Amino acid sequence: MGRKQERNVEPSMTWRIMILVSMIHSTSTQWSDVSLSVITGSSSYFPPGSSVGGVKLPTTLTTRYKQPNAYHPNLRFWYTPDVFLRDKVASGSSVSEWQNVANICYNGMPSTSSCSQQKILVGANEANEKLVQNVSMWQPTYQANVLNGWGVVRFSRNNTEGTQGQFLQMETNGQAGFETNPFQQNRYTIFLVVRTHQNVGDTGVMGILNLAESSASNSLASLSLFSSCTSCVNNSGLQGLGCSGTSCPQCEQGRITSFSTLNLEYGEKLDDNSCAAVCSAQGGCSFSSIPTACLDLWGPSGARSYQSSNNWHIVSLRVNGSLAEGFIDGFVASPTPPLSVVNATPPAIQQLRLGVLDQANRASAGFGTIDLAELLIYNESLSLQEMDRVGNYLSGKYGLTQYRVNRDAGSVYRTAAVSKQCGCEVPQYLSFLCNTSVGPYCPLNAQLKTGTCASTDSNIKIITAYKSLPIPVGPAKGQTSGGNVITIQGYYMLPSDVDRQGPSGILGAANLSNIDSTPTDQDTVINSQYLAVSVRQSPSSPETFATACSIVFKAVSGTNNADTLCADWVPPNPIPAIVCIAPPGVGSFQDLTVYWHGVATVQSHSYGYNAPAILSVSPNSVDYHGMTTVTILGRNFGPQQQYQKVLASRYKFTWQAPSQVLVSTRKQLPCQSVTWVSDSKLLCQVPPMPLVRQNVNTQERSVKATLTVQVSNQRNRISLSASLLYTNVPSFYSCNNERATGASSDCFKCCRNFCISDALSTGAPQQGYIYSSCDKTCYSYCSQSSPARPILRRLLQVYSKLRELQKRL
């Protein structure tokens, strides 16, 4: 019932079919709301919530450029584990209510039935509709730290047939149903992050989501997402694939009754992907040899794969009138929806339940054992790009790497910033889309409309200049204080779906000849609100964001999709580009990330910061006892936090700053302290000259030293401007104490002679005092390398660090 006829396609037609099917499923690239993206941007608002009602958006959902906009007018319900984390709910706790975080009332919000001025005044800022379960035995549980560190709501069936179990349902003022029905117009979009658990002996189906008509209608019409249970044929092994024990492999290697798949029912039509009919007709199916008829249910040639419901998936359901379709892990992974019902009579939905297939008007059946991490419901049929952006957020949050955003340069439904010229050097997961007969996938030397394809795939180019686009050599670099311009250039860099001023403004038009070239047109301005560029040293390090990002170039001629033969294809011109003001930072090899509506394009090691440079040191000479503060002027010293000490090792009790200033003679020592004044000025308290052999100018009694500013992994170049002079240096510092053994060593003799000579030349008092003083000094100097000395010195260092740690704690 409701079987998809468009799945049976010729392999050679895969690419063209993808374009045509996309056009069928989304006839417009217009946003569901012309003024707002589904993802947060620079103008997104995060109200504080009510101190009286206590209902507010979790702080974990207030990140710009990366998360769904909780105040998007079409987002009716958003259920997320963030609320359990915010409220410090213990793992294993029963869930009597899952709080909705979409469009929470705030002071100044336009008045609606769910958010009246009266509600705002008394702080009752939660919608009347609640996802609840008031019967304790039917309440699911919250399980913490299940998926990528996030918790889930776990629903469990109470028997193997699934006739009893746990569920949540939507209620308004204690009655099943809605205050304002989001499904009334039969245009809506639903996102779920879900998996099922099939245990030993489980049979039937497991309900995940069920939207049904009112109980008074006695109708079975609904929109239902459910899973099929799998069992063994002819009792070969334990029943079910969730089994354990010696019999389990016999079943998995033998015959099964059906596949555990996600299935969709809409109206009274069913899209059953379990392939039960095929398996029954041939006496069972096998994982080792999946029938072609089953593969055809799961996607077109090149994209077909078994997607077990017992694995985590991001499921996107979209309804538009008589058409219902479901994408599993993105529409690139399944360009023809693996879930699809066409020409159905739309049900008059009045109820919503989770964790069960039935409603009040259907016999108890289809309770599931499922984990549900997140659920979003929009009361509009979102565009493919909008769906991709929300799915991308869910993928990043839960670490579901099987989700693939649309990075196809030739698709008008692309969501990521990409750069291509000719060729098919695309990631393996996109290889089935590549057709070298059409642009921009034409092979090298292929004849284009004008000229030939001169090069294969090209990377996005990043330079530190404005509207001047030479090809950079190595990573582009800027000053550590930030403020310089970054220009990012690449084919297909811009979003493709906003259209606020008609076809002439749409950035993703197939033909670019009529696009408004002005940077102030409405499409460009609104898209810039959802553009962000960040710099970070590694995926685990904090991001710093550039500012004032905007579009400066956009293609106004050429061909912008891959449905044009190479002989007619013209590369977009000019090459699109955006500019931003760089943030402050340090490090030579940084990852630069471009976010368009939450979808990230990472350019690894493509941006860096200039190395520090010392221009002057004042004063440039200090007594060899040190402890004098010198002023270092230069550039690219980095931000202040680089010079704040952090606990580098809890085991060694070491505190160290990421950046430091070093004083180098024949031994390198850090400054006693460093004070950051600005990116171009540091204060260094010079350490005493180390007790090691030095290149002493015995006539001037001085030793040359060099200052080095080390910022992250970079250092300044050695130059005269970084020089420092130790003065009043005793001549015995020229004696070799590296292998000294005590008073009888050559070091002691050398040191004593220089020490006495220096004392006599400076007019020291009685000779007896000179001799005893020099003996003491030289024994200390020449014993630096004795076996006991390093041990004593280490003990003193540990004691000093313990005292410092005690003070800090």
mmCIF file of C-alpha atoms in Angstrom, residues 198 228-232 240-243 248-261 273-275 279 282 284-291 294-295 298 305-311:
data_model
loop_
_atom_site.group_PDB
_atom_site.id
_atom_site.type_symbol
_atom_site.label_atom_id
_atom_site.label_comp_id
_atom_site.label_asym_id
_atom_site.label_seq_id
_atom_site.Cartn_x
_atom_site.Cartn_y
_atom_site.Cartn_z
ATOM 1 C CA GLN A 198 14.353 -5.588 20.322
ATOM 2 C CA SER A 228 9.066 -4.083 12.774
ATOM 3 C CA CYS A 229 10.318 -6.850 15.032
ATOM 4 C CA THR A 230 12.363 -9.622 13.470
ATOM 5 C CA SER A 231 12.164 -13.281 14.438
ATOM 6 C CA CYS A 232 13.708 -16.511 13.277
ATOM 7 C CA GLY A 240 14.276 -12.080 17.987
ATOM 8 C CA LEU A 241 17.550 -10.429 17.046
ATOM 9 C CA GLY A 242 18.125 -8.920 20.482
ATOM 10 C CA CYS A 243 18.937 -12.362 21.868
ATOM 11 C CA CYS A 248 21.595 -16.307 18.416
ATOM 12 C CA PRO A 249 24.210 -16.695 15.630
ATOM 13 C CA GLN A 250 22.195 -19.591 14.163
ATOM 14 C CA CYS A 251 19.276 -17.253 13.564
ATOM 15 C CA GLU A 252 21.346 -14.382 12.257
ATOM 16 C CA GLN A 253 23.175 -16.652 9.844
ATOM 17 C CA GLY A 254 19.972 -18.459 8.918
ATOM 18 C CA ARG A 255 16.522 -17.260 7.895
ATOM 19 C CA ILE A 256 14.545 -14.359 9.348
ATOM 20 C CA THR A 257 10.891 -13.415 8.926
ATOM 21 C CA SER A 258 11.480 -9.724 8.164
ATOM 22 C CA PHE A 259 13.935 -6.885 8.651
ATOM 23 C CA SER A 260 13.843 -4.477 11.595
ATOM 24 C CA THR A 261 13.123 -1.306 9.681
ATOM 25 C CA ASN A 273 9.993 -1.469 4.584
ATOM 26 C CA SER A 274 10.333 -4.660 6.640
ATOM 27 C CA CYS A 275 10.067 -6.766 3.472
ATOM 28 C CA CYS A 279 10.631 -12.995 3.129
ATOM 29 C CA GLN A 282 10.699 -17.313 -0.199
ATOM 30 C CA GLY A 284 12.745 -16.330 4.980
ATOM 31 C CA CYS A 285 15.463 -13.767 4.310
ATOM 32 C CA SER A 286 19.120 -13.585 5.186
ATOM 33 C CA PHE A 287 21.385 -10.676 6.094
ATOM 34 C CA SER A 288 24.160 -12.257 4.080
ATOM 35 C CA SER A 289 22.056 -12.190 0.906
ATOM 36 C CA ILE A 290 19.410 -9.487 1.009
ATOM 37 C CA PRO A 291 16.835 -9.873 -1.795
ATOM 38 C CA CYS A 294 14.029 -5.559 -0.344
ATOM 39 C CA LEU A 295 16.903 -3.307 -1.404
ATOM 40 C CA TRP A 298 15.324 1.220 0.811
ATOM 41 C CA SER A 305 21.183 0.054 2.372
ATOM 42 C CA TYR A 306 19.583 -1.724 5.288
ATOM 43 C CA GLN A 307 18.948 0.815 8.047
ATOM 44 C CA SER A 308 18.112 -1.148 11.166
ATOM 45 C CA SER A 309 15.757 0.585 13.589
ATOM 46 C CA ASN A 310 17.862 -0.859 16.411
ATOM 47 C CA ASN A 311 20.591 1.636 15.493
#
